[in-house]
Every structure is written in C-alpha cells, then in structure tokens.
PDB file of C-alpha atoms in Angstrom:
ATOM      1  CA  UNK A   1     121.967 -17.517  29.369  1.00  0.00           C
ATOM      2  CA  UNK A   2     119.296 -18.539  27.241  1.00  0.00           C
ATOM      3  CA  UNK A   3     116.627 -21.195  27.131  1.00  0.00           C
ATOM      4  CA  UNK A   4     116.357 -23.858  24.141  1.00  0.00           C
ATOM      5  CA  UNK A   5     112.536 -23.571  24.352  1.00  0.00           C
ATOM      6  CA  UNK A   6     110.662 -20.350  24.914  1.00  0.00           C
ATOM      7  CA  UNK A   7     107.404 -21.038  26.742  1.00  0.00           C
ATOM      8  CA  UNK A   8     104.122 -19.185  26.073  1.00  0.00           C
ATOM      9  CA  UNK A   9     104.087 -16.774  28.875  1.00  0.00           C
ATOM     10  CA  UNK A  10     100.551 -14.766  29.899  1.00  0.00           C
ATOM     11  CA  UNK A  11     100.104 -11.387  30.631  1.00  0.00           C
ATOM     12  CA  UNK A  12     103.443  -9.794  29.128  1.00  0.00           C
ATOM     13  CA  UNK A  13     105.855 -12.412  31.219  1.00  0.00           C
ATOM     14  CA  UNK A  14     108.631 -14.144  29.522  1.00  0.00           C
ATOM     15  CA  UNK A  15     110.590 -17.305  29.915  1.00  0.00           C
ATOM     16  CA  UNK A  16     113.030 -17.013  32.838  1.00  0.00           C
ATOM     17  CA  UNK A  17     116.627 -17.711  31.795  1.00  0.00           C
ATOM     18  CA  UNK A  18     117.537 -18.870  35.060  1.00  0.00           C
ATOM     19  CA  UNK A  19     114.866 -21.178  35.439  1.00  0.00           C
ATOM     20  CA  UNK A  20     113.431 -22.167  31.619  1.00  0.00           C
ATOM     21  CA  UNK A  21     110.836 -24.545  33.076  1.00  0.00           C
ATOM     22  CA  UNK A  22     108.764 -21.049  34.508  1.00  0.00           C
ATOM     23  CA  UNK A  23     107.832 -17.434  33.110  1.00  0.00           C
ATOM     24  CA  UNK A  24     109.385 -14.189  34.820  1.00  0.00           C
ATOM     25  CA  UNK A  25     106.183 -11.896  35.492  1.00  0.00           C
ATOM     26  CA  UNK A  26     105.433  -8.413  36.132  1.00  0.00           C
ATOM     27  CA  UNK A  27     104.688  -7.067  39.424  1.00  0.00           C
ATOM     28  CA  UNK A  28     101.305  -8.855  40.847  1.00  0.00           C
ATOM     29  CA  UNK A  29     101.307 -11.606  38.282  1.00  0.00           C
ATOM     30  CA  UNK A  30     102.264 -14.955  39.025  1.00  0.00           C
ATOM     31  CA  UNK A  31     102.039 -18.511  38.261  1.00  0.00           C
ATOM     32  CA  UNK A  32     104.087 -20.551  35.907  1.00  0.00           C
ATOM     33  CA  UNK A  33     102.967 -18.825  33.239  1.00  0.00           C
ATOM     34  CA  UNK A  34     102.000 -15.758  34.682  1.00  0.00           C
ATOM     35  CA  UNK A  35      98.349 -16.700  34.156  1.00  0.00           C
ATOM     36  CA  UNK A  36      96.998 -15.772  37.953  1.00  0.00           C
ATOM     37  CA  UNK A  37      97.723 -13.099  40.451  1.00  0.00           C
ATOM     38  CA  UNK A  38     100.932 -13.375  42.740  1.00  0.00           C
ATOM     39  CA  UNK A  39     100.243 -14.847  46.032  1.00  0.00           C
ATOM     40  CA  UNK A  40     101.201 -12.704  48.838  1.00  0.00           C
ATOM     41  CA  UNK A  41      99.390 -13.361  51.998  1.00  0.00           C
ATOM     42  CA  UNK A  42      96.960 -15.624  53.149  1.00  0.00           C
ATOM     43  CA  UNK A  43      94.726 -12.627  54.567  1.00  0.00           C
ATOM     44  CA  UNK A  44      93.791 -11.286  51.165  1.00  0.00           C
ATOM     45  CA  UNK A  45      91.537 -14.142  50.750  1.00  0.00           C
ATOM     46  CA  UNK A  46      90.302 -15.118  47.198  1.00  0.00           C
ATOM     47  CA  UNK A  47      92.649 -13.786  44.495  1.00  0.00           C
ATOM     48  CA  UNK A  48      90.889 -14.847  41.287  1.00  0.00           C
ATOM     49  CA  UNK A  49      87.443 -13.500  41.291  1.00  0.00           C
ATOM     50  CA  UNK A  50      85.149 -13.768  38.188  1.00  0.00           C
ATOM     51  CA  UNK A  51      82.808 -10.997  36.977  1.00  0.00           C
ATOM     52  CA  UNK A  52      78.744 -11.900  36.727  1.00  0.00           C
ATOM     53  CA  UNK A  53      75.971 -10.356  35.453  1.00  0.00           C
ATOM     54  CA  UNK A  54      75.283  -9.166  39.281  1.00  0.00           C
ATOM     55  CA  UNK A  55      77.404  -6.904  41.077  1.00  0.00           C
ATOM     56  CA  UNK A  56      79.867  -8.595  43.710  1.00  0.00           C
ATOM     57  CA  UNK A  57      81.633  -6.820  46.441  1.00  0.00           C
ATOM     58  CA  UNK A  58      85.291  -6.800  46.926  1.00  0.00           C
ATOM     59  CA  UNK A  59      86.900  -5.165  50.352  1.00  0.00           C
ATOM     60  CA  UNK A  60      90.489  -4.937  51.958  1.00  0.00           C
ATOM     61  CA  UNK A  61      91.583  -3.206  54.710  1.00  0.00           C
ATOM     62  CA  UNK A  62      94.935  -2.945  57.216  1.00  0.00           C
ATOM     63  CA  UNK A  63      98.753  -3.562  56.741  1.00  0.00           C
ATOM     64  CA  UNK A  64      99.534  -5.666  53.732  1.00  0.00           C
ATOM     65  CA  UNK A  65      99.867  -5.926  49.691  1.00  0.00           C
ATOM     66  CA  UNK A  66      97.264  -8.276  47.862  1.00  0.00           C
ATOM     67  CA  UNK A  67      96.679  -8.825  44.309  1.00  0.00           C
ATOM     68  CA  UNK A  68      93.319  -9.410  42.608  1.00  0.00           C
ATOM     69  CA  UNK A  69      92.682 -10.766  39.408  1.00  0.00           C
ATOM     70  CA  UNK A  70      88.941  -9.996  37.931  1.00  0.00           C
ATOM     71  CA  UNK A  71      87.963 -11.754  34.814  1.00  0.00           C
ATOM     72  CA  UNK A  72      84.915 -11.453  32.587  1.00  0.00           C
ATOM     73  CA  UNK A  73      83.262 -14.098  30.060  1.00  0.00           C
ATOM     74  CA  UNK A  74      85.124 -12.588  26.619  1.00  0.00           C
ATOM     75  CA  UNK A  75      84.893  -9.895  25.104  1.00  0.00           C
ATOM     76  CA  UNK A  76      82.648  -8.138  27.877  1.00  0.00           C
ATOM     77  CA  UNK A  77      84.323  -5.732  29.961  1.00  0.00           C
ATOM     78  CA  UNK A  78      84.138  -5.062  33.621  1.00  0.00           C
ATOM     79  CA  UNK A  79      82.327  -2.256  35.419  1.00  0.00           C
ATOM     80  CA  UNK A  80      84.105  -1.096  38.374  1.00  0.00           C
ATOM     81  CA  UNK A  81      82.437   1.291  41.192  1.00  0.00           C
ATOM     82  CA  UNK A  82      83.856   2.436  44.555  1.00  0.00           C
ATOM     83  CA  UNK A  83      82.015   2.839  47.877  1.00  0.00           C
ATOM     84  CA  UNK A  84      84.608   3.314  50.201  1.00  0.00           C
ATOM     85  CA  UNK A  85      88.562   4.589  49.554  1.00  0.00           C
ATOM     86  CA  UNK A  86      90.648   5.447  52.692  1.00  0.00           C
ATOM     87  CA  UNK A  87      94.396   6.052  51.891  1.00  0.00           C
ATOM     88  CA  UNK A  88      97.052   8.214  53.835  1.00  0.00           C
ATOM     89  CA  UNK A  89      98.157  10.873  51.171  1.00  0.00           C
ATOM     90  CA  UNK A  90     101.566  10.511  49.495  1.00  0.00           C
ATOM     91  CA  UNK A  91     103.192  12.433  46.510  1.00  0.00           C
ATOM     92  CA  UNK A  92     103.914  10.420  44.960  1.00  0.00           C
ATOM     93  CA  UNK A  93     101.873   7.518  45.669  1.00  0.00           C
ATOM     94  CA  UNK A  94     104.382   4.980  46.426  1.00  0.00           C
ATOM     95  CA  UNK A  95     103.888   2.685  49.690  1.00  0.00           C
ATOM     96  CA  UNK A  96      99.872   3.217  50.019  1.00  0.00           C
ATOM     97  CA  UNK A  97      97.961   3.229  47.136  1.00  0.00           C
ATOM     98  CA  UNK A  98      95.461   1.073  45.240  1.00  0.00           C
ATOM     99  CA  UNK A  99      96.295   0.456  41.640  1.00  0.00           C
ATOM    100  CA  UNK A 100      94.306  -0.407  38.855  1.00  0.00           C
ATOM    101  CA  UNK A 101      95.199  -2.065  35.579  1.00  0.00           C
ATOM    102  CA  UNK A 102      92.270  -1.803  33.419  1.00  0.00           C
ATOM    103  CA  UNK A 103      93.930  -0.980  30.491  1.00  0.00           C
ATOM    104  CA  UNK A 104      94.354  -3.180  27.182  1.00  0.00           C
ATOM    105  CA  UNK A 105      97.752  -4.953  28.765  1.00  0.00           C
ATOM    106  CA  UNK A 106      97.133  -5.147  32.303  1.00  0.00           C
ATOM    107  CA  UNK A 107     101.096  -6.193  32.733  1.00  0.00           C
ATOM    108  CA  UNK A 108     101.835  -2.689  32.374  1.00  0.00           C
ATOM    109  CA  UNK A 109     101.302  -0.137  35.442  1.00  0.00           C
ATOM    110  CA  UNK A 110      97.829   0.897  35.718  1.00  0.00           C
ATOM    111  CA  UNK A 111      96.702   3.995  37.781  1.00  0.00           C
ATOM    112  CA  UNK A 112      97.322   4.458  41.294  1.00  0.00           C
ATOM    113  CA  UNK A 113      94.708   6.029  43.668  1.00  0.00           C
ATOM    114  CA  UNK A 114      95.830   7.203  47.238  1.00  0.00           C
ATOM    115  CA  UNK A 115      93.937  10.778  47.806  1.00  0.00           C
ATOM    116  CA  UNK A 116      90.551  11.172  46.063  1.00  0.00           C
ATOM    117  CA  UNK A 117      88.175   7.972  45.498  1.00  0.00           C
ATOM    118  CA  UNK A 118      88.365   6.988  41.781  1.00  0.00           C
ATOM    119  CA  UNK A 119      85.337   7.643  39.507  1.00  0.00           C
ATOM    120  CA  UNK A 120      83.366   4.667  38.056  1.00  0.00           C
ATOM    121  CA  UNK A 121      85.661   2.812  35.966  1.00  0.00           C
ATOM    122  CA  UNK A 122      85.040   0.311  32.735  1.00  0.00           C
ATOM    123  CA  UNK A 123      87.622  -2.035  31.899  1.00  0.00           C
ATOM    124  CA  UNK A 124      89.304  -2.073  28.018  1.00  0.00           C
ATOM    125  CA  UNK A 125      89.067  -5.900  27.750  1.00  0.00           C
ATOM    126  CA  UNK A 126      88.017  -9.061  30.127  1.00  0.00           C
ATOM    127  CA  UNK A 127      90.478  -8.488  32.589  1.00  0.00           C
ATOM    128  CA  UNK A 128      91.099  -6.084  35.613  1.00  0.00           C
ATOM    129  CA  UNK A 129      93.967  -6.077  37.724  1.00  0.00           C
ATOM    130  CA  UNK A 130      93.920  -4.648  41.435  1.00  0.00           C
ATOM    131  CA  UNK A 131      97.003  -4.430  43.799  1.00  0.00           C
ATOM    132  CA  UNK A 132      96.678  -2.897  47.100  1.00  0.00           C
ATOM    133  CA  UNK A 133      99.205  -1.635  49.314  1.00  0.00           C
ATOM    134  CA  UNK A 134      97.810  -0.487  52.318  1.00  0.00           C
ATOM    135  CA  UNK A 135      98.891   0.819  56.136  1.00  0.00           C
ATOM    136  CA  UNK A 136      96.926   0.258  59.385  1.00  0.00           C
ATOM    137  CA  UNK A 137      94.539   2.649  58.431  1.00  0.00           C
ATOM    138  CA  UNK A 138      93.604   2.195  54.550  1.00  0.00           C
ATOM    139  CA  UNK A 139      90.814   0.522  53.132  1.00  0.00           C
ATOM    140  CA  UNK A 140      88.920   0.042  50.459  1.00  0.00           C
ATOM    141  CA  UNK A 141      85.349  -1.402  49.170  1.00  0.00           C
ATOM    142  CA  UNK A 142      84.757  -1.990  45.199  1.00  0.00           C
ATOM    143  CA  UNK A 143      81.673  -3.227  43.427  1.00  0.00           C
ATOM    144  CA  UNK A 144      81.800  -5.112  39.960  1.00  0.00           C
ATOM    145  CA  UNK A 145      80.144  -6.789  37.609  1.00  0.00           C
ATOM    146  CA  UNK A 146      80.114  -8.186  33.690  1.00  0.00           C
ATOM    147  CA  UNK A 147      79.561  -5.289  31.735  1.00  0.00           C
ATOM    148  CA  UNK A 148      77.813  -6.663  28.638  1.00  0.00           C
ATOM    149  CA  UNK A 149      78.457  -5.028  25.574  1.00  0.00           C
ATOM    150  CA  UNK A 150      75.336  -3.611  23.111  1.00  0.00           C
ATOM    151  CA  UNK A 151      74.448  -4.988  20.086  1.00  0.00           C
ATOM    152  CA  UNK A 152      76.837  -3.610  17.482  1.00  0.00           C
ATOM    153  CA  UNK A 153      74.974  -3.312  14.048  1.00  0.00           C
ATOM    154  CA  UNK A 154      76.305  -3.339  10.775  1.00  0.00           C
ATOM    155  CA  UNK A 155      75.477  -3.723   7.164  1.00  0.00           C
ATOM    156  CA  UNK A 156      76.613  -6.599   5.126  1.00  0.00           C
ATOM    157  CA  UNK A 157      76.384  -6.329   0.843  1.00  0.00           C
ATOM    158  CA  UNK A 158      75.707  -9.214  -0.845  1.00  0.00           C
ATOM    159  CA  UNK A 159      76.153  -9.159  -4.509  1.00  0.00           C
ATOM    160  CA  UNK A 160      74.457 -10.829  -7.126  1.00  0.00           C
ATOM    161  CA  UNK A 161      74.607 -11.133 -10.796  1.00  0.00           C
ATOM    162  CA  UNK A 162      72.211  -8.403 -11.291  1.00  0.00           C
ATOM    163  CA  UNK A 163      71.734  -6.064  -8.376  1.00  0.00           C
ATOM    164  CA  UNK A 164      73.042  -5.924  -4.845  1.00  0.00           C
ATOM    165  CA  UNK A 165      71.187  -6.621  -1.725  1.00  0.00           C
ATOM    166  CA  UNK A 166      71.781  -5.022   1.838  1.00  0.00           C
ATOM    167  CA  UNK A 167      70.995  -7.280   4.348  1.00  0.00           C
ATOM    168  CA  UNK A 168      70.956  -5.733   8.026  1.00  0.00           C
ATOM    169  CA  UNK A 169      72.878  -8.019  10.537  1.00  0.00           C
ATOM    170  CA  UNK A 170      72.957  -7.437  14.171  1.00  0.00           C
ATOM    171  CA  UNK A 171      76.276  -8.799  15.865  1.00  0.00           C
ATOM    172  CA  UNK A 172      75.472  -9.116  19.814  1.00  0.00           C
ATOM    173  CA  UNK A 173      78.300  -9.409  22.154  1.00  0.00           C
ATOM    174  CA  UNK A 174      77.758 -10.688  25.710  1.00  0.00           C
ATOM    175  CA  UNK A 175      74.857 -12.733  26.734  1.00  0.00           C
ATOM    176  CA  UNK A 176      72.214 -10.793  24.124  1.00  0.00           C
ATOM    177  CA  UNK A 177      70.585 -13.469  22.437  1.00  0.00           C
ATOM    178  CA  UNK A 178      70.876 -12.203  18.594  1.00  0.00           C
ATOM    179  CA  UNK A 179      68.062 -12.725  16.421  1.00  0.00           C
ATOM    180  CA  UNK A 180      67.482 -15.487  13.558  1.00  0.00           C
ATOM    181  CA  UNK A 181      69.349 -14.798  10.417  1.00  0.00           C
ATOM    182  CA  UNK A 182      67.386 -13.952   7.430  1.00  0.00           C
ATOM    183  CA  UNK A 183      69.191 -16.516   4.165  1.00  0.00           C
ATOM    184  CA  UNK A 184      68.920 -15.267   0.954  1.00  0.00           C
ATOM    185  CA  UNK A 185      69.796 -17.697  -1.872  1.00  0.00           C
ATOM    186  CA  UNK A 186      70.600 -16.809  -5.270  1.00  0.00           C
ATOM    187  CA  UNK A 187      70.771 -19.789  -7.973  1.00  0.00           C
ATOM    188  CA  UNK A 188      71.465 -18.812 -11.730  1.00  0.00           C
ATOM    189  CA  UNK A 189      70.886 -21.431 -14.077  1.00  0.00           C
ATOM    190  CA  UNK A 190      71.506 -21.392 -17.795  1.00  0.00           C
ATOM    191  CA  UNK A 191      69.905 -23.820 -20.389  1.00  0.00           C
ATOM    192  CA  UNK A 192      70.368 -24.743 -24.006  1.00  0.00           C
ATOM    193  CA  UNK A 193      67.736 -25.147 -26.374  1.00  0.00           C
ATOM    194  CA  UNK A 194      68.236 -28.465 -28.259  1.00  0.00           C
ATOM    195  CA  UNK A 195      68.689 -28.139 -31.874  1.00  0.00           C
ATOM    196  CA  UNK A 196      66.121 -29.551 -34.312  1.00  0.00           C
ATOM    197  CA  UNK A 197      67.847 -31.349 -37.195  1.00  0.00           C
ATOM    198  CA  UNK A 198      66.548 -30.246 -40.888  1.00  0.00           C
ATOM    199  CA  UNK A 199      66.004 -33.362 -43.134  1.00  0.00           C
ATOM    200  CA  UNK A 200      66.271 -32.184 -46.719  1.00  0.00           C
ATOM    201  CA  UNK A 201      65.153 -34.750 -49.562  1.00  0.00           C
ATOM    202  CA  UNK A 202      66.511 -33.965 -53.117  1.00  0.00           C
ATOM    203  CA  UNK A 203      65.734 -36.328 -55.605  1.00  0.00           C
ATOM    204  CA  UNK A 204      67.603 -36.543 -58.964  1.00  0.00           C
ATOM    205  CA  UNK A 205      65.543 -37.674 -62.073  1.00  0.00           C
ATOM    206  CA  UNK A 206      66.808 -39.474 -64.950  1.00  0.00           C
ATOM    207  CA  UNK A 207      66.101 -38.904 -67.996  1.00  0.00           C
ATOM    208  CA  UNK A 208      66.241 -41.035 -71.329  1.00  0.00           C
ATOM    209  CA  UNK A 209      66.375 -39.345 -75.048  1.00  0.00           C
ATOM    210  CA  UNK A 210      65.429 -41.337 -77.841  1.00  0.00           C
ATOM    211  CA  UNK A 211      66.310 -40.362 -81.291  1.00  0.00           C
ATOM    212  CA  UNK A 212      65.287 -42.461 -84.341  1.00  0.00           C
ATOM    213  CA  UNK A 213      67.734 -44.715 -85.685  1.00  0.00           C
ATOM    214  CA  UNK A 214      69.679 -44.271 -82.480  1.00  0.00           C
ATOM    215  CA  UNK A 215      70.229 -45.979 -79.249  1.00  0.00           C
ATOM    216  CA  UNK A 216      68.815 -44.596 -76.092  1.00  0.00           C
ATOM    217  CA  UNK A 217      71.256 -42.342 -73.793  1.00  0.00           C
ATOM    218  CA  UNK A 218      70.095 -41.821 -70.668  1.00  0.00           C
ATOM    219  CA  UNK A 219      71.315 -38.200 -69.020  1.00  0.00           C
ATOM    220  CA  UNK A 220      71.041 -37.469 -65.420  1.00  0.00           C
ATOM    221  CA  UNK A 221      70.235 -34.117 -63.524  1.00  0.00           C
ATOM    222  CA  UNK A 222      73.314 -33.440 -60.968  1.00  0.00           C
ATOM    223  CA  UNK A 223      71.383 -33.534 -57.710  1.00  0.00           C
ATOM    224  CA  UNK A 224      71.634 -30.536 -55.192  1.00  0.00           C
ATOM    225  CA  UNK A 225      72.341 -32.667 -52.077  1.00  0.00           C
ATOM    226  CA  UNK A 226      72.497 -36.702 -51.125  1.00  0.00           C
ATOM    227  CA  UNK A 227      69.497 -38.067 -52.083  1.00  0.00           C
ATOM    228  CA  UNK A 228      67.805 -41.259 -53.798  1.00  0.00           C
ATOM    229  CA  UNK A 229      67.941 -41.067 -57.957  1.00  0.00           C
ATOM    230  CA  UNK A 230      64.622 -42.283 -59.578  1.00  0.00           C
ATOM    231  CA  UNK A 231      65.330 -43.943 -63.167  1.00  0.00           C
ATOM    232  CA  UNK A 232      62.620 -44.008 -65.719  1.00  0.00           C
ATOM    233  CA  UNK A 233      62.383 -47.263 -67.782  1.00  0.00           C
ATOM    234  CA  UNK A 234      64.273 -46.268 -70.942  1.00  0.00           C
ATOM    235  CA  UNK A 235      62.142 -46.694 -74.177  1.00  0.00           C
ATOM    236  CA  UNK A 236      63.249 -48.994 -77.202  1.00  0.00           C
ATOM    237  CA  UNK A 237      63.255 -47.757 -80.766  1.00  0.00           C
ATOM    238  CA  UNK A 238      61.389 -49.991 -82.826  1.00  0.00           C
ATOM    239  CA  UNK A 239      61.506 -50.258 -86.542  1.00  0.00           C
ATOM    240  CA  UNK A 240      57.783 -49.292 -88.508  1.00  0.00           C
ATOM    241  CA  UNK A 241      56.148 -52.376 -89.501  1.00  0.00           C
ATOM    242  CA  UNK A 242      54.337 -51.569 -93.137  1.00  0.00           C
ATOM    243  CA  UNK A 243      51.034 -53.821 -93.584  1.00  0.00           C
ATOM    244  CA  UNK A 244      49.733 -53.730 -97.074  1.00  0.00           C
ATOM    245  CA  UNK A 245      46.021 -53.241 -97.951  1.00  0.00           C
ATOM    246  CA  UNK A 246      44.321 -54.778-100.918  1.00  0.00           C
ATOM    247  CA  UNK A 247      43.118 -52.414-103.298  1.00  0.00           C
ATOM    248  CA  UNK A 248      39.474 -51.433-103.478  1.00  0.00           C
ATOM    249  CA  UNK A 249      38.124 -49.542-106.274  1.00  0.00           C
ATOM    250  CA  UNK A 250      40.964 -47.134-107.486  1.00  0.00           C
ATOM    251  CA  UNK A 251      41.664 -45.769-103.468  1.00  0.00           C
ATOM    252  CA  UNK A 252      44.646 -46.838-101.957  1.00  0.00           C
ATOM    253  CA  UNK A 253      45.572 -45.623 -98.301  1.00  0.00           C
ATOM    254  CA  UNK A 254      48.986 -46.485 -96.548  1.00  0.00           C
ATOM    255  CA  UNK A 255      48.864 -47.133 -92.684  1.00  0.00           C
ATOM    256  CA  UNK A 256      51.908 -47.017 -90.318  1.00  0.00           C
ATOM    257  CA  UNK A 257      51.350 -49.019 -87.261  1.00  0.00           C
ATOM    258  CA  UNK A 258      54.192 -49.004 -84.366  1.00  0.00           C
ATOM    259  CA  UNK A 259      54.325 -51.225 -81.711  1.00  0.00           C
ATOM    260  CA  UNK A 260      56.715 -52.569 -79.126  1.00  0.00           C
ATOM    261  CA  UNK A 261      58.080 -55.880 -78.234  1.00  0.00           C
ATOM    262  CA  UNK A 262      55.406 -57.056 -76.620  1.00  0.00           C
ATOM    263  CA  UNK A 263      53.143 -56.230 -79.378  1.00  0.00           C
ATOM    264  CA  UNK A 264      51.355 -53.303 -77.758  1.00  0.00           C
ATOM    265  CA  UNK A 265      50.273 -50.592 -79.949  1.00  0.00           C
ATOM    266  CA  UNK A 266      52.436 -47.477 -79.408  1.00  0.00           C
ATOM    267  CA  UNK A 267      51.447 -45.377 -82.469  1.00  0.00           C
ATOM    268  CA  UNK A 268      49.145 -45.537 -85.689  1.00  0.00           C
ATOM    269  CA  UNK A 269      49.615 -43.111 -88.905  1.00  0.00           C
ATOM    270  CA  UNK A 270      47.287 -43.229 -91.228  1.00  0.00           C
TER     271      UNK A 270
END
C-alpha cells in the first residue's frame, strides 16, 4: 500500500503506509511528524529540553526506558558532560545501556555506553537524542549546555575596475556580537566633452572687367564653402568727350575729358 500524499517527516521518518495521516519514526522519536521524543513513561519527566548558555542537569535512574531530545539554537552545538554513570555491564550493550545520538543524523543508531563513563561529548548539530534503557541499579547524571561556536574569519574579495580590495569579514555564530561591517562603494563616471562648433566664413568676391568699346562682363571667383557674396558695382563705359579750345597764337592743345553719366570727372588727358 502507498499514500497519495507524502508527509514532511522529520529526523529520518517517513509516511506510514498503513496510516497516511502520520509518520513512522525511528527508535526514540515520536509525534505525528517525528518531531519530538517518544513518550514511554511518566517517570521520565520532561523529554524535550532546551540547551542554554548555562549548564543544566539531566538525571535518571531505575528500571524503564526514557527518550530525551536536547535542542540548541541553530547553528550552535550541544556540550555534554557526565557526572555519574552506573550500568551493569553486558556484552554487547543490549538491555542495560545509555545511547547518545549526537552525530549529523539523530535518526540513526548512536553510541551505546554500559561499562565506562563516557568522556566529554560535543554534538555535530543543534540536536542530541539520549535513550535510557535501565535496570534497578542503573543511573546517570549529565550536564548539558549550548556550545556557542567561535567566530569564523573569512576574507572576501571585492573586484573593482582597476584593483582588488581585500576586506576582512568576521562571520559569527551563536550569540557573539559581530562588528559593524565597513562598506566601500566604488563609483565610476564617464563624461563626454561637448563639441564646440567651428564657424567658417568664406566670402566670394565678384569683379567686373571693363574693356574699351564693350559692355561689362562680371566674373565670380568660386567660393570655397557656403558664404555670402559681395558684388562690386559695375563701371559703365563712357565715350570720350572732346572740347575744342580756341586758338591763341600758334599753340594748339587737345584736352580729353572723361565723365560718367552723373557728370563726375573720371579722367582728364591733356
């Protein structure tokens, strides 16, 4: 049989094919989604424990089974110290032991102790599961606390257009207060100089050529570029006027006077 909808089971659990509304959990875990320790007896007391910055004590004795789930604020770990430890030795540890799951996955079988007192333990995650299987003379007492992680120093490379800047950054886990980050901002601006227009002025000069006995034919010099044209007024060709001077004695003198249409003197030739 299989379920149409699979539940989001925690700690390695999976949807129970015989009851699709809950998860099937590994040993020591319970709840609908395997999110809590399995309840076995009221003699066990509180089963869900929260690790703080101060040591707390967990103790159990006598016949019975108890499952304790210790949780620390993520991503911190849990430090466990043993004060008392009394179990009847069996080989292997099968009915009378203390099992501690403090690895990456608390759903898998952990380390079982039934002879010697365990040494100091540090969990690999924020969870630790403790399974107690005791006889009449069995007992244990542990102290546990939240183990804050030391700051991890890393180096971040920031690339700019011309160089690289190494900024030391402190990434802190736990409750340690990290320093205020220092920010560097690199801004690149590009500007284009405006183009200054250049004005060119070219003047074309029109000249007029006058030949005796002909009309005036103006000719224009080709301008280099677009420009204004200045035209000089054309000159008119005036026929010479001859005036007779009365004779005085033997001497005769011829005078040629040239005037324009307005009567102004242009040339005088004696």
